[in-house]
Each structure stands twice: as structure tokens, then as C-alpha cells.
PDB file of C-alpha atoms (C1' of nucleotides) in Angstrom:
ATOM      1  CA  UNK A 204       0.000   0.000   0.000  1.00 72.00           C
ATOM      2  CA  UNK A 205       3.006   2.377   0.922  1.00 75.00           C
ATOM      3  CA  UNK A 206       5.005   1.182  -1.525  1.00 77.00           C
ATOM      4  CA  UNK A 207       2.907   2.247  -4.513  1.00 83.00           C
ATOM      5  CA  UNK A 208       2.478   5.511  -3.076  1.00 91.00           C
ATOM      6  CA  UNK A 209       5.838   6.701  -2.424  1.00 92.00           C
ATOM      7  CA  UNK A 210       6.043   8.006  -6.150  1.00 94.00           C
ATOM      8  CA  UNK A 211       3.869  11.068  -4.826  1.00 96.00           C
ATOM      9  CA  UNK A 212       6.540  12.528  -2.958  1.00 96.00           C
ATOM     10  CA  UNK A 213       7.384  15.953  -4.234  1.00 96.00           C
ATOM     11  CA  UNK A 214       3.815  16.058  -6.109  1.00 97.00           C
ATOM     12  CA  UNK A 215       1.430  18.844  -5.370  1.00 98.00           C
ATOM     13  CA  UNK A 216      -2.082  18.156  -4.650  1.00 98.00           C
ATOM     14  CA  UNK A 217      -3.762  20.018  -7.574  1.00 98.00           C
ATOM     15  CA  UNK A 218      -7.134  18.880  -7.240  1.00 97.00           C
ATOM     16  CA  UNK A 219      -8.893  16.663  -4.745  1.00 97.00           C
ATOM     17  CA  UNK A 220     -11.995  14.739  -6.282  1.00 96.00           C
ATOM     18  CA  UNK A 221     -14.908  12.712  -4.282  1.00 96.00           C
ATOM     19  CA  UNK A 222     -16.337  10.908  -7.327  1.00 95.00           C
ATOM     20  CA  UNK A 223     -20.251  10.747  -6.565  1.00 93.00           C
ATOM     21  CA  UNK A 224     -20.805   6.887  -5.727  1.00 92.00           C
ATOM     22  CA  UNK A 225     -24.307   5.181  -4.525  1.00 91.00           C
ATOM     23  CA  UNK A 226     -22.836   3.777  -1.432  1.00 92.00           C
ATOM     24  CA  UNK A 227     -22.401   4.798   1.515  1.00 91.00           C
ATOM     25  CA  UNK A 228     -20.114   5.101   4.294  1.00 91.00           C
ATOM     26  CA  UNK A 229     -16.353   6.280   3.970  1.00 95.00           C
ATOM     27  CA  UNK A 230     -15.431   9.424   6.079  1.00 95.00           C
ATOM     28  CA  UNK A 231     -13.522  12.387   4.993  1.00 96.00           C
ATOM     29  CA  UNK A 232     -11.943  14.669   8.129  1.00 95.00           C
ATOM     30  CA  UNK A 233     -12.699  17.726   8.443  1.00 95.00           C
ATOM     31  CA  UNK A 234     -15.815  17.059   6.283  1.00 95.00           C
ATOM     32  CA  UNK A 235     -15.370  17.095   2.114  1.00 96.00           C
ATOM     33  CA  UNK A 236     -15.099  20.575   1.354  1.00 96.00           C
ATOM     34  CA  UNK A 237     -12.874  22.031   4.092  1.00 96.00           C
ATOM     35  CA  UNK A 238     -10.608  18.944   3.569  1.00 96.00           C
ATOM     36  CA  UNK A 239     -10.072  19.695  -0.078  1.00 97.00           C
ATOM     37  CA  UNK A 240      -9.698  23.452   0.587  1.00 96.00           C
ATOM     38  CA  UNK A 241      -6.554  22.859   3.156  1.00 96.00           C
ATOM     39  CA  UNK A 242      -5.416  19.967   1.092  1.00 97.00           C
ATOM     40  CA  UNK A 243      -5.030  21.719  -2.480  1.00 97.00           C
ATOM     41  CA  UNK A 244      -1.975  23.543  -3.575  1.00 97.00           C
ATOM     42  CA  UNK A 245       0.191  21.557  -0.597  1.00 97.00           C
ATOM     43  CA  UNK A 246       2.963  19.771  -1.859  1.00 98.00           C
ATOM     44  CA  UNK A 247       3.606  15.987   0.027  1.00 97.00           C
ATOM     45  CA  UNK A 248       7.132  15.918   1.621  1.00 97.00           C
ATOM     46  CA  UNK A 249       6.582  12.333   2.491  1.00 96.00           C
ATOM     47  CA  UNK A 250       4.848   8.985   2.571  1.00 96.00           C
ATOM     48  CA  UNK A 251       5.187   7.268   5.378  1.00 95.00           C
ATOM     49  CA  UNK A 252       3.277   4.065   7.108  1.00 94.00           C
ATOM     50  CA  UNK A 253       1.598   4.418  10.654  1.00 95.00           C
ATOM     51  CA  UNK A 254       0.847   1.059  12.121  1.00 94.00           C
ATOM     52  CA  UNK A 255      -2.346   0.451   9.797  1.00 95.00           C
ATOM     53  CA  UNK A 256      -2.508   3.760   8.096  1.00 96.00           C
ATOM     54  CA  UNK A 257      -0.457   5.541   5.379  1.00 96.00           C
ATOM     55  CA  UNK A 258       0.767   9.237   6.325  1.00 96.00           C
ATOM     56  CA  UNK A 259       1.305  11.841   3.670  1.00 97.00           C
ATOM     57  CA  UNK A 260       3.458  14.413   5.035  1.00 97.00           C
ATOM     58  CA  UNK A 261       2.405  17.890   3.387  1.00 97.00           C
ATOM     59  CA  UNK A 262       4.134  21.375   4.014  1.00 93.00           C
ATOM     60  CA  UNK A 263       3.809  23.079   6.748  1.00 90.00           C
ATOM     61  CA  UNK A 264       3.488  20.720   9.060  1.00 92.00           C
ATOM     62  CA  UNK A 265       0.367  19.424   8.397  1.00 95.00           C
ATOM     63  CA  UNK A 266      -0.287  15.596   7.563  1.00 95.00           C
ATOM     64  CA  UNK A 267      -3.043  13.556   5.107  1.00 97.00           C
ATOM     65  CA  UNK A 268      -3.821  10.662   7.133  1.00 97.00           C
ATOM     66  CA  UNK A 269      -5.020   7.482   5.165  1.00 96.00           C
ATOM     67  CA  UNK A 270      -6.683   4.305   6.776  1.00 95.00           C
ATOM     68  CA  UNK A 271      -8.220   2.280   4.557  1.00 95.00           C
ATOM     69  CA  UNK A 272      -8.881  -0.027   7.483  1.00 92.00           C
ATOM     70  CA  UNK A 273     -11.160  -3.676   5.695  1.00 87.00           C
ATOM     71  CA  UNK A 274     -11.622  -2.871   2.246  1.00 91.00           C
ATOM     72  CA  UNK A 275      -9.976   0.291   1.387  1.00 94.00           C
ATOM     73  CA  UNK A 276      -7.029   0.287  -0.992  1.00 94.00           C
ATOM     74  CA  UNK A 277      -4.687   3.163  -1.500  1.00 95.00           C
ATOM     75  CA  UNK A 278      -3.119   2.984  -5.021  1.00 94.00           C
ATOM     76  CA  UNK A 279      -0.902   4.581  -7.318  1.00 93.00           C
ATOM     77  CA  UNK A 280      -3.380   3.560 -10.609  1.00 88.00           C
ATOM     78  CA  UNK A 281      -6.655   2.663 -11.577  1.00 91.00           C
ATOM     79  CA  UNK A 282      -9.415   1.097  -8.416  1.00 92.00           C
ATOM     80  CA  UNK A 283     -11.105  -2.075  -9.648  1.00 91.00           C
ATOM     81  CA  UNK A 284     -14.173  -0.133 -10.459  1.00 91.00           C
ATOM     82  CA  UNK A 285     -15.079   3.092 -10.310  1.00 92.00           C
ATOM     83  CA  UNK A 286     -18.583   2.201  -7.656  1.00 92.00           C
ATOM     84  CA  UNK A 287     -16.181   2.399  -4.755  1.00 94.00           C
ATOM     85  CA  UNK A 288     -13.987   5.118  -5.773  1.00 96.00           C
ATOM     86  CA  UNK A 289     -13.810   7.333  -3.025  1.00 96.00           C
ATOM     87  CA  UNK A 290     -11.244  10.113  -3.536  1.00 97.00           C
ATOM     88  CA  UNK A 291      -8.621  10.823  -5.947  1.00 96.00           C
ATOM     89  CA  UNK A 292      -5.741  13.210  -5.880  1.00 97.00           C
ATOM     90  CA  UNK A 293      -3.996  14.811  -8.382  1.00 97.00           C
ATOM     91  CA  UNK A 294      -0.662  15.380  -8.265  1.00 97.00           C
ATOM     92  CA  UNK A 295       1.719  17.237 -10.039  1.00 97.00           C
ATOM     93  CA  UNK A 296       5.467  17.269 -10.419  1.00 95.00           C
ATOM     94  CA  UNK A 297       5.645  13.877  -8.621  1.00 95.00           C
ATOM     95  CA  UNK A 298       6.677  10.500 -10.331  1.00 94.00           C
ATOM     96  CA  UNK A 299       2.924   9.783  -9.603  1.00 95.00           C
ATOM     97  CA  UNK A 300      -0.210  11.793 -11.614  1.00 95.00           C
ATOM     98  CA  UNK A 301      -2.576  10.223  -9.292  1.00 95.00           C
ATOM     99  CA  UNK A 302      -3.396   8.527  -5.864  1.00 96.00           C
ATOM    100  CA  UNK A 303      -6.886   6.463  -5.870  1.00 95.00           C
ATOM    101  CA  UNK A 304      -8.451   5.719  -2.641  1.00 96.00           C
ATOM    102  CA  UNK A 305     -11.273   3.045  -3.260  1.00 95.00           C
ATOM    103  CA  UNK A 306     -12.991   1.087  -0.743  1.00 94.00           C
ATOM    104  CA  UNK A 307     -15.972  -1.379  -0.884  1.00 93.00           C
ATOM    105  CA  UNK A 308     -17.538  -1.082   2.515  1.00 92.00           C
ATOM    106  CA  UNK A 309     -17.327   2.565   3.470  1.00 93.00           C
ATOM    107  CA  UNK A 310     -15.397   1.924   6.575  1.00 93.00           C
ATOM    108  CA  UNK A 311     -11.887   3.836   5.579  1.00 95.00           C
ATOM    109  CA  UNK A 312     -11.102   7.332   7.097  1.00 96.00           C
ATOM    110  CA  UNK A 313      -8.999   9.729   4.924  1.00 97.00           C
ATOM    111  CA  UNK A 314      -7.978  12.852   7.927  1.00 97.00           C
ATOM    112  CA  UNK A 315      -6.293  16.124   7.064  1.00 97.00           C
ATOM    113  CA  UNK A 316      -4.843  17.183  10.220  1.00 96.00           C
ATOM    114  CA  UNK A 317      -2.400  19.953  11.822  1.00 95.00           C
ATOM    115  CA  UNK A 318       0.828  18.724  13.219  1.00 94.00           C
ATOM    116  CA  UNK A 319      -0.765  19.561  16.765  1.00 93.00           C
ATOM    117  CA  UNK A 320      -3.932  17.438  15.841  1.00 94.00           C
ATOM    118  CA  UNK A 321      -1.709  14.551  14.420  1.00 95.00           C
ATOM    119  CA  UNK A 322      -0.017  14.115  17.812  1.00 92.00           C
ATOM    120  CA  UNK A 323      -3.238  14.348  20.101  1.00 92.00           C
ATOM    121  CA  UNK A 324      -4.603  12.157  17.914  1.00 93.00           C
ATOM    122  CA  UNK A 325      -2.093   8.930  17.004  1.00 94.00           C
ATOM    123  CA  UNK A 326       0.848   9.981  19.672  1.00 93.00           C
ATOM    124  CA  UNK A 327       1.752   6.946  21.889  1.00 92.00           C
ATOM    125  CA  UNK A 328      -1.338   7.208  24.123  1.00 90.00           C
ATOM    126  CA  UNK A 329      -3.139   6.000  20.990  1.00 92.00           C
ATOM    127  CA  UNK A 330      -0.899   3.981  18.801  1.00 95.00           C
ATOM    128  CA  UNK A 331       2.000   1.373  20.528  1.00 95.00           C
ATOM    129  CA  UNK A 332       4.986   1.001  18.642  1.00 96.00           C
ATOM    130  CA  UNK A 333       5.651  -0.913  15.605  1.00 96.00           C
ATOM    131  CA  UNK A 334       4.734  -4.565  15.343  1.00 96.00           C
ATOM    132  CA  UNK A 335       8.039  -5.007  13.309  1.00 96.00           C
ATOM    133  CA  UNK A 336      10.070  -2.951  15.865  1.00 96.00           C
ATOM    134  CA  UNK A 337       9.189  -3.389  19.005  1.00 96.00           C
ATOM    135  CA  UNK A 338      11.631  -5.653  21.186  1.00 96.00           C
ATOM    136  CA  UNK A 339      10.606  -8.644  22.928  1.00 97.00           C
ATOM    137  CA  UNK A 340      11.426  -6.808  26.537  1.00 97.00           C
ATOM    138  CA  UNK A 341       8.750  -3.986  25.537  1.00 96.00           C
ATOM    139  CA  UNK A 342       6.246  -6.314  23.991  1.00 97.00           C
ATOM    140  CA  UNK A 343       6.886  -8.196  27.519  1.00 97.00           C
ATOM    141  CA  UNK A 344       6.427  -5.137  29.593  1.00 96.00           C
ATOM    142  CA  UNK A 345       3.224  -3.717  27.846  1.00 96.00           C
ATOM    143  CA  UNK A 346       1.565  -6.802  27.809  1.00 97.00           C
ATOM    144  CA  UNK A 347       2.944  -9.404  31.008  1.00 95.00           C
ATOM    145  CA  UNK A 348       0.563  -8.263  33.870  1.00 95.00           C
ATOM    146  CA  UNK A 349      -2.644  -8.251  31.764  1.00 96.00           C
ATOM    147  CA  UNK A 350      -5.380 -10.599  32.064  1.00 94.00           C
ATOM    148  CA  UNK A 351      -6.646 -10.372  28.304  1.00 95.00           C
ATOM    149  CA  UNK A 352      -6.411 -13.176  26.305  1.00 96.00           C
ATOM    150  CA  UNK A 353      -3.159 -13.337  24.285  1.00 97.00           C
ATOM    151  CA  UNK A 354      -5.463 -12.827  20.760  1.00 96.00           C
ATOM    152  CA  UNK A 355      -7.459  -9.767  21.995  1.00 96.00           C
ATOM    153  CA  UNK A 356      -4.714  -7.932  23.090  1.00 97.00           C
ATOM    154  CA  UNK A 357      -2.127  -7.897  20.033  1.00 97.00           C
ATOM    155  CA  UNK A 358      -5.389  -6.307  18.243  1.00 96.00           C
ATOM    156  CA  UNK A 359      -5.258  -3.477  20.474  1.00 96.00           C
ATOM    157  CA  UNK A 360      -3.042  -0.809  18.516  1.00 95.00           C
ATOM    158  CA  UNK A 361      -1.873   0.930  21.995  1.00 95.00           C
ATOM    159  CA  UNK A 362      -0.531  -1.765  22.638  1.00 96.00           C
ATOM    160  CA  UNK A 363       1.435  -2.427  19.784  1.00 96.00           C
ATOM    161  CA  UNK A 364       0.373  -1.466  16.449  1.00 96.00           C
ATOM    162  CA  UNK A 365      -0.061  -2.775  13.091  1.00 95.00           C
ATOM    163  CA  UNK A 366      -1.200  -6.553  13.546  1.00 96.00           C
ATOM    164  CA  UNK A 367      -4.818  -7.431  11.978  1.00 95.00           C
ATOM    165  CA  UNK A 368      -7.094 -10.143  12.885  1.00 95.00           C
ATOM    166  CA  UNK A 369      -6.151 -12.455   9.809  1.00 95.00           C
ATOM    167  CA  UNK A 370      -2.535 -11.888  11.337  1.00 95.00           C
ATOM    168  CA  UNK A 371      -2.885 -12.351  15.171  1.00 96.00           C
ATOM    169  CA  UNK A 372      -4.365 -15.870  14.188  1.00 96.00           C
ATOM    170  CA  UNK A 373      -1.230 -17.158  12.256  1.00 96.00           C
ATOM    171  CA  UNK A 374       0.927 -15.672  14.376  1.00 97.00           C
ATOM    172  CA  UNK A 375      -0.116 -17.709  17.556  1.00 97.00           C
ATOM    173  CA  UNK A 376      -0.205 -20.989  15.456  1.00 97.00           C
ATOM    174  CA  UNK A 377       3.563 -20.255  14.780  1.00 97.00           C
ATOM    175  CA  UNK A 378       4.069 -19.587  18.496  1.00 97.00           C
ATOM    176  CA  UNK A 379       2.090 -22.554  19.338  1.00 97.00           C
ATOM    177  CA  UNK A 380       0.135 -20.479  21.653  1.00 97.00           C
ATOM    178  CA  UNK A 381      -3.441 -21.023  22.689  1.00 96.00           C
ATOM    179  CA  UNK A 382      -5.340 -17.751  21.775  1.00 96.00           C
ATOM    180  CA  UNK A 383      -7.193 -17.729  24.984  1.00 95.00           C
ATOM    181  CA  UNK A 384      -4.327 -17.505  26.720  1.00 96.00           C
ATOM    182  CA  UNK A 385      -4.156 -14.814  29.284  1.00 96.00           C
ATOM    183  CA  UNK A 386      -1.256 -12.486  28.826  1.00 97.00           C
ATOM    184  CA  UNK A 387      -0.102 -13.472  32.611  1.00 96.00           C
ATOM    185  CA  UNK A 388       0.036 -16.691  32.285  1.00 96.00           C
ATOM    186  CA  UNK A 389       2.485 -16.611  29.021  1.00 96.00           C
ATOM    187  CA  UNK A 390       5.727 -17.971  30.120  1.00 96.00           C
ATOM    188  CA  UNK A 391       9.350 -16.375  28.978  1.00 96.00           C
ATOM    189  CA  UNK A 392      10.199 -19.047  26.435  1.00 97.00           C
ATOM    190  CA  UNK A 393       6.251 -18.616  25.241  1.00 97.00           C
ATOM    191  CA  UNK A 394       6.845 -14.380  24.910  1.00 97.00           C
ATOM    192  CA  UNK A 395      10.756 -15.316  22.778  1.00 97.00           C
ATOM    193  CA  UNK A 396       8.451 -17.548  20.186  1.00 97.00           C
ATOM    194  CA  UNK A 397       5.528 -15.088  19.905  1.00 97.00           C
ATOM    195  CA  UNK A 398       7.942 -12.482  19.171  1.00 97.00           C
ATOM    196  CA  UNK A 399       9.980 -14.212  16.684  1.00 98.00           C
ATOM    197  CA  UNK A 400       6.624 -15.655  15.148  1.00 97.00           C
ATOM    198  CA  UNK A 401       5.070 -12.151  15.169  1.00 97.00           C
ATOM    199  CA  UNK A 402       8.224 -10.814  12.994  1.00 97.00           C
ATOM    200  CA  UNK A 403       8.395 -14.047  10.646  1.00 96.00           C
ATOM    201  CA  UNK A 404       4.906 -13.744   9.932  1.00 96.00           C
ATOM    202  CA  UNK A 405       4.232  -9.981   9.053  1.00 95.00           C
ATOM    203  CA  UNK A 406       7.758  -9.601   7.382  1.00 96.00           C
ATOM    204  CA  UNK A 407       7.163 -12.729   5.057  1.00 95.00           C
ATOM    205  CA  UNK A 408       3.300 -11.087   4.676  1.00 94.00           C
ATOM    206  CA  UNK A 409       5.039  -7.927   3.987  1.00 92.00           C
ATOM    207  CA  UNK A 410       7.009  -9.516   1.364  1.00 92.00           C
ATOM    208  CA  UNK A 411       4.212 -11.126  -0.303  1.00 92.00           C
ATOM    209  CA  UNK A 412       2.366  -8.219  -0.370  1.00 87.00           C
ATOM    210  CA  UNK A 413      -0.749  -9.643   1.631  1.00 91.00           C
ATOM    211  CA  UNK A 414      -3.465 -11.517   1.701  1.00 91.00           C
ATOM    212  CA  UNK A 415      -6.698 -11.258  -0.942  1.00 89.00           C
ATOM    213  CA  UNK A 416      -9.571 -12.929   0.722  1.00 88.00           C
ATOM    214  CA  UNK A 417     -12.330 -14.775  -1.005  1.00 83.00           C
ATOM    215  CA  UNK A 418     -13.851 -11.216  -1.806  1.00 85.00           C
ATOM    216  CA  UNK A 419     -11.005 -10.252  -3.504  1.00 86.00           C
ATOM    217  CA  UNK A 420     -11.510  -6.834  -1.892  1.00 87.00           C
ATOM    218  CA  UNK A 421      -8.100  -6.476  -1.404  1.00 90.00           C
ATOM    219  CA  UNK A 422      -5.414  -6.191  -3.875  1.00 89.00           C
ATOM    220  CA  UNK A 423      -2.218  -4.578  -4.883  1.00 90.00           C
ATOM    221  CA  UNK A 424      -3.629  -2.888  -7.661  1.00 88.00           C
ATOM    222  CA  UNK A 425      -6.267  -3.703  -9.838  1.00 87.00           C
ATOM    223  CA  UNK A 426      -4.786  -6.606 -12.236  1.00 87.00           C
ATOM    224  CA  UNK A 427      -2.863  -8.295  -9.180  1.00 89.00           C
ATOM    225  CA  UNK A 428      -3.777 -10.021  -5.607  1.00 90.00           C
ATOM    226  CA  UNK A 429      -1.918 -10.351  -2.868  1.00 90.00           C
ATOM    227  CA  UNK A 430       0.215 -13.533  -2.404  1.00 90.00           C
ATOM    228  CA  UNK A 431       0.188 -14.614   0.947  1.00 92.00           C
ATOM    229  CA  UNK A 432      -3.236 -16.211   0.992  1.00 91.00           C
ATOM    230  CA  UNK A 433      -1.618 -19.316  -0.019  1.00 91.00           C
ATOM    231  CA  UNK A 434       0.335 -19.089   3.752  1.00 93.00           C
ATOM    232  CA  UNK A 435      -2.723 -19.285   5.622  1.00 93.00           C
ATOM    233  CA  UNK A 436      -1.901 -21.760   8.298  1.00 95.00           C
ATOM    234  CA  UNK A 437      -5.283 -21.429   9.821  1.00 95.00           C
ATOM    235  CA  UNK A 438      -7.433 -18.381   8.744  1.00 94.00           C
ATOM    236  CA  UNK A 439     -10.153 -19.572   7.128  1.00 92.00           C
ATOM    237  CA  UNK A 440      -9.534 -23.014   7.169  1.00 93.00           C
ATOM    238  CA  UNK A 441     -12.048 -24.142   9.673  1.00 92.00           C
ATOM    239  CA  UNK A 442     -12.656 -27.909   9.852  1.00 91.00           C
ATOM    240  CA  UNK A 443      -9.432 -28.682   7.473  1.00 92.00           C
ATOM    241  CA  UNK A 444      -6.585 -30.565   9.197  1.00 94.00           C
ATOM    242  CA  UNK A 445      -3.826 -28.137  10.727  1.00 95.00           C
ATOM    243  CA  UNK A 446      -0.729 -28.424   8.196  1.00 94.00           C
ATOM    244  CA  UNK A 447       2.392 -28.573  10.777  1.00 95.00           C
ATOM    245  CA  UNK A 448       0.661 -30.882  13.131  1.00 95.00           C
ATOM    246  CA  UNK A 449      -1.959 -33.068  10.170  1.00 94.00           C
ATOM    247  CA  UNK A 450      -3.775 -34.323  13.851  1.00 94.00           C
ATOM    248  CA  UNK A 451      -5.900 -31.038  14.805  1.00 93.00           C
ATOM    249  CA  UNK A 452      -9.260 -30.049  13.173  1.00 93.00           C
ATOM    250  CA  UNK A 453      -8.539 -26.355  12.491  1.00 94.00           C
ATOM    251  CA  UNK A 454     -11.083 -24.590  14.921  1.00 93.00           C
ATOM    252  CA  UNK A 455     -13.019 -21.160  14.322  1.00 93.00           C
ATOM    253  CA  UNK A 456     -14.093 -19.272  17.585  1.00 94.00           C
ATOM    254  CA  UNK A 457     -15.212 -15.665  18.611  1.00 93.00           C
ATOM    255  CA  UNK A 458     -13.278 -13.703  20.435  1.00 94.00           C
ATOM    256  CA  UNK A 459     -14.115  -9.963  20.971  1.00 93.00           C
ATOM    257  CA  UNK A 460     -16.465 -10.368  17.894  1.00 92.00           C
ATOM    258  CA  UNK A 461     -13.613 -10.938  16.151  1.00 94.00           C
ATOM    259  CA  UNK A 462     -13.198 -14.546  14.310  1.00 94.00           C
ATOM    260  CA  UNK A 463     -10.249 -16.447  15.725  1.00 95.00           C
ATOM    261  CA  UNK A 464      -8.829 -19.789  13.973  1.00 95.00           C
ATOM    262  CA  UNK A 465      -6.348 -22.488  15.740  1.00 95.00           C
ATOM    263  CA  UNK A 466      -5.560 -25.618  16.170  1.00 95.00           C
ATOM    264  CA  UNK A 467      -6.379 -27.376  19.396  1.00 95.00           C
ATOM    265  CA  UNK A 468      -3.979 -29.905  19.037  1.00 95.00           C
ATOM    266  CA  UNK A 469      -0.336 -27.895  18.471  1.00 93.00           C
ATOM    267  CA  UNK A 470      -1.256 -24.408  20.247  1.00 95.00           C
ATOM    268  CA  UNK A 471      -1.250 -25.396  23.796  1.00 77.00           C
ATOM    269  CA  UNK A 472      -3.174 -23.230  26.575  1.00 63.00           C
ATOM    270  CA  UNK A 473      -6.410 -22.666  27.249  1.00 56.00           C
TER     271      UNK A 473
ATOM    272  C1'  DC B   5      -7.898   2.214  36.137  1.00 85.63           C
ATOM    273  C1'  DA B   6      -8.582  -2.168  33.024  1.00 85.63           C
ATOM    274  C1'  DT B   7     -11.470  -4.616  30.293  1.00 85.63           C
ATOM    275  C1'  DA B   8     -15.741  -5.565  27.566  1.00 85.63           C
ATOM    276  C1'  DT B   9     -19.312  -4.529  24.271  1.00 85.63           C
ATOM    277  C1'  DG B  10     -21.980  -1.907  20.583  1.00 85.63           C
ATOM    278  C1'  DT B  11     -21.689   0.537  16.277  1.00 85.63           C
ATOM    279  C1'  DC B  12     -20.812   1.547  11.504  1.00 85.63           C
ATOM    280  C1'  DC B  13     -20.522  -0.067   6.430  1.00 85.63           C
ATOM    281  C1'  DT B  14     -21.400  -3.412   1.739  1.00 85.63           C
ATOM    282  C1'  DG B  15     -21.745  -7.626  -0.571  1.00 85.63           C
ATOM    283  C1'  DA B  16     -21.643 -12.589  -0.671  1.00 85.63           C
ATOM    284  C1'  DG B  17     -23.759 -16.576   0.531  1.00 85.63           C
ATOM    285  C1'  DA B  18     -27.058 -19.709   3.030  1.00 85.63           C
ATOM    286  C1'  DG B  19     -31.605 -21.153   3.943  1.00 85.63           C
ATOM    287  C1'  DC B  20     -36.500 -21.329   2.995  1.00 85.63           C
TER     288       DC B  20
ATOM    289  C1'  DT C  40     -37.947 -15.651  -7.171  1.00 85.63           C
ATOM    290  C1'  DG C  41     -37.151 -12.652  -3.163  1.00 85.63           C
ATOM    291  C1'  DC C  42     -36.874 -12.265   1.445  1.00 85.63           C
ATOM    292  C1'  DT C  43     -34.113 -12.467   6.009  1.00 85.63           C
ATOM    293  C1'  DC C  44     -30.136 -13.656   8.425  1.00 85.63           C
ATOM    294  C1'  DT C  45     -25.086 -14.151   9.179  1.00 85.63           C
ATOM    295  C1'  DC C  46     -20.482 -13.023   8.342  1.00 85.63           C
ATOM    296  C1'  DA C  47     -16.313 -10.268   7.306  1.00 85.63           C
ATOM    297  C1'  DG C  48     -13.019  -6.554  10.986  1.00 85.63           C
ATOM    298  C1'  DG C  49     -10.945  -1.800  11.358  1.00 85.63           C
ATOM    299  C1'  DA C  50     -11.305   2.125  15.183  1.00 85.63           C
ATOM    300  C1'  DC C  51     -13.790   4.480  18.366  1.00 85.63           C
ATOM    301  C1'  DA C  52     -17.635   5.507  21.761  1.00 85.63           C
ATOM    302  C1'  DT C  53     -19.758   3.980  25.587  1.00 85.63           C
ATOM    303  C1'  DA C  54     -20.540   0.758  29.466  1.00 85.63           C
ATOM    304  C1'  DT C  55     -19.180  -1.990  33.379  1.00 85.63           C
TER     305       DT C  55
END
DNA sequence: CATATGTCCTGAGAGC
DNA sequence: TGCTCTCAGGACATAT
């Protein structure tokens, strides 16, 4: 997602365009018409990534926040139809003409914010550090004296930010951890193998440029899917026989509304 | 304070 | 065929 954008840099935002659509949902902030009057004319110093979110860094000081959060899809070219397109910029001067924001389901948040705004808004109160940063002694000490489950809590982005629900469940397969484990009860040797899974998972995700679901919502642009679908340990693969272990039923629960897949056999816990 | 739940949104698919 | 229901999961507001 970042990586098609970071041809923008140096561009300035000529025009900003919400192309009329019959769907609903998707918010712009400030509403549509003060965000395109503050965003035009500003020229993007940088694209950067924010745990979930994409960051375009304009002058002075002030930052175009992106979250395209299920379905939304932040690309350099052409959206995979035009139903769902949701806001284009144009850019001049850049490497890139154009950045498309399309989303199916309305849920992504585009944000024009001051720098003051940006920092009340996702400082560390609100956003943890980096899923592929953060150490094993801070993931340890932000998350060793909770009673949460073990799934619930690497979903909650002050904690640490950037893993998904898709993600959380492969990670603890490749930890071998139950996902209703309580965060207290994970041992030192159980924190060293969720941290190493954690990084082996979302840097081999990263590579493969993620996941397309059976919706095929999300892509990496609009001729090409993800590839790490084919990874899927246990996402999605309720009742099929876990691959490392070929003893456990892969099992689907709900946790925090959230759908959480495992196998009982090779993830110890509870 | 920590933790839990409700809400929003669209489209696919199941069941009758 | 056409209806209702469930599911999918980001972040945030509100409740306990």
C-alpha cells in the first residue's frame, strides 16, 4: 500500500476529487469541502506508514492521514471499479499523476490534520509502537501483567500497532500459543516464540504483499492479488486438518467479535 | 484504572 | 424468485 504511493513525494495536490458513488459510508476529516480546501496547492514531503494507516506528510506541518482499514485500498493507478472510488488526488510534479483511494464497505477514514492534531490524535497514548520494531522486553512489559487473552490484546493498537485479525491468528499458530491464553500466564520461552513468530509472519506477509480474501476486496492494484493467501496456516480453514501438526481439526471461535482460527492440538493453553 | 461490548458499512452466501 | 439472516473486521464511543 506504501510502496505504490511513495512516487507522490514531491507532487502537489492540484485537485482533490470525491467521485459521486451510490454507497455509503467512507469518512472524509474535516468534512469534504474544508478537507479539499486545506489539502489543495500543498505539496507531500513524504509517505510514510503508521501502524495500519499511510501518512502523507504535506508542508507546513500538516499531515493527510489514510486508513483504509477492511476494504480500502490506496493505489498509485486505476481502483477495480469506479462504484467504490472514493477520492482521488492529483498530483503534479511527482513520479505519480494520481493517488486512488477506493474502498468497498465505506469503513476507511482519509484525515487532514495539523501537526498539533496529528499528535493528540495517534501519539503513543493511541498507537503502541511498531509490530516489526518493538523488542521482545517492551512487547513483555506492555503486555505481562494483563489478564486479556493473548489474541485480543495484540489487536489493540496501543498496545502495539499494526497486527490485523487475519494476522494475530497465524501468528499464535507459529508460536504454538493457545489464543485464549491470558497475557499473565504466558511464560518467557512462550513471549521469545511469539515475538519471533510475530516478525516471521508480518515480514514474510510484507514480502508477499498480503493476503486477498475470497472477496477479492483487497489487492495490490487492480490486475494483481496479494500472495500470501496461499500461507494461511489457519485463517479460514475451519474444519481442514492443521498443516504442521496433520492431527488437529482447524477450529473457528469468537473472540471480541472478532473470528479467531487455531488448532487445538499444536497451540497449547487454554 | 482495566477490560468488555456496541456501532458503523457493503456484498456474498445460506436457507427457505 | 425474493426475502431475512449471518459473516467479514478496522477504530472508536460507551458501558461496566
Amino acid at each position: 500500500m506504501l510502496r505504490g504511493v511513495a512516487g507522490a513525494v514531491g507532487g502537489r495536490i492540484q485537485e482533490v476529487l470525491r467521485p459521486k458513488v451510490k454507497v455509503g459510508g467512507f469518512t472524509f476529516k474535516p468534512a469534504f469541502p474544508l478537507f479539499r480546501r486545506r489539502a489543495t496547492g500543498q505539496t507531500i514531503t513524504a509517505a510514510r506508514r503508521l501502524g495500519k494507516r499511510v501518512v502523507l506528510e504535506l508542508e507546513r506541518g500538516d499531515c493527510m492521514v489514510l486508513e483504509p482499514r477492511m476494504t480500502g485500498l490506496i493505489l498509485p493507478g486505476d481502483p477495480p471499479n469506479r462504484s467504490h472510488l472514493r477520492m482521488v488526488l492529483r498530483l503534479a510534479g511527482a513520479a505519480l499523476a494520481e493517488i486512488c483511494f477506493w474502498d468497498q464497505r465505506g469503513l476507511g477514514v482519509a484525515s487532514l490534520l495539523r501537526a498539533e492534531e496529528f499528535a493528540a490524535l495517534l501519539g503513543p497514548e493511541h498507537l503502541g509502537p511498531d509490530a516489526l520494531e518493538i523488542t521482545l522486553t517492551e512487547l513483555r512489559a506492555r503486555l505481562s501483567t494483563s489478564r486479556r487473552e493473548i489474541k485480543v490484546a495484540l489487536l489493540d493498537q496501543r498496545v502495539l500497532a499494526g497486527v490485523g485479525n487475519l494476522y494475530a491468528s497465524e501468528i499464535l499458530h507459529r508460536a504454538r500459543l493457545g489464543p485464549k491464553l491470558p497475557c499473565s500466564a504466558i511464560s518467557p520461552a512462550q513471549w521469545r516464540r511469539l515475538h519471533v513468530a510475530m516478525l516471521d509472519i508480518l515480514n514474510e506477509a510484507v514480502r508477499l504483499e498480503g493476503s486477498t480474501l475470497a472477496d477479492g476486496a483487497y489487492r495490490v492494484s487492480r490486475e494483481r492479488t496479494g500472495g500470501y493467501q496461499t500461507c494461511h496456516q489457519v485463517y479460514q480453514r475451519a474444519g481442514q486438518p492443521c498443516r504442521r501438526c496433520g492431527r488437529g481439526e482447524i477450529t473457528r471461535i469468537v473472540q471480541a467479535q472478532r473470528s479467531t482460527f487455531f488448532c487445538p492440538v499444536c497451540q497449547r493453553g487454554p
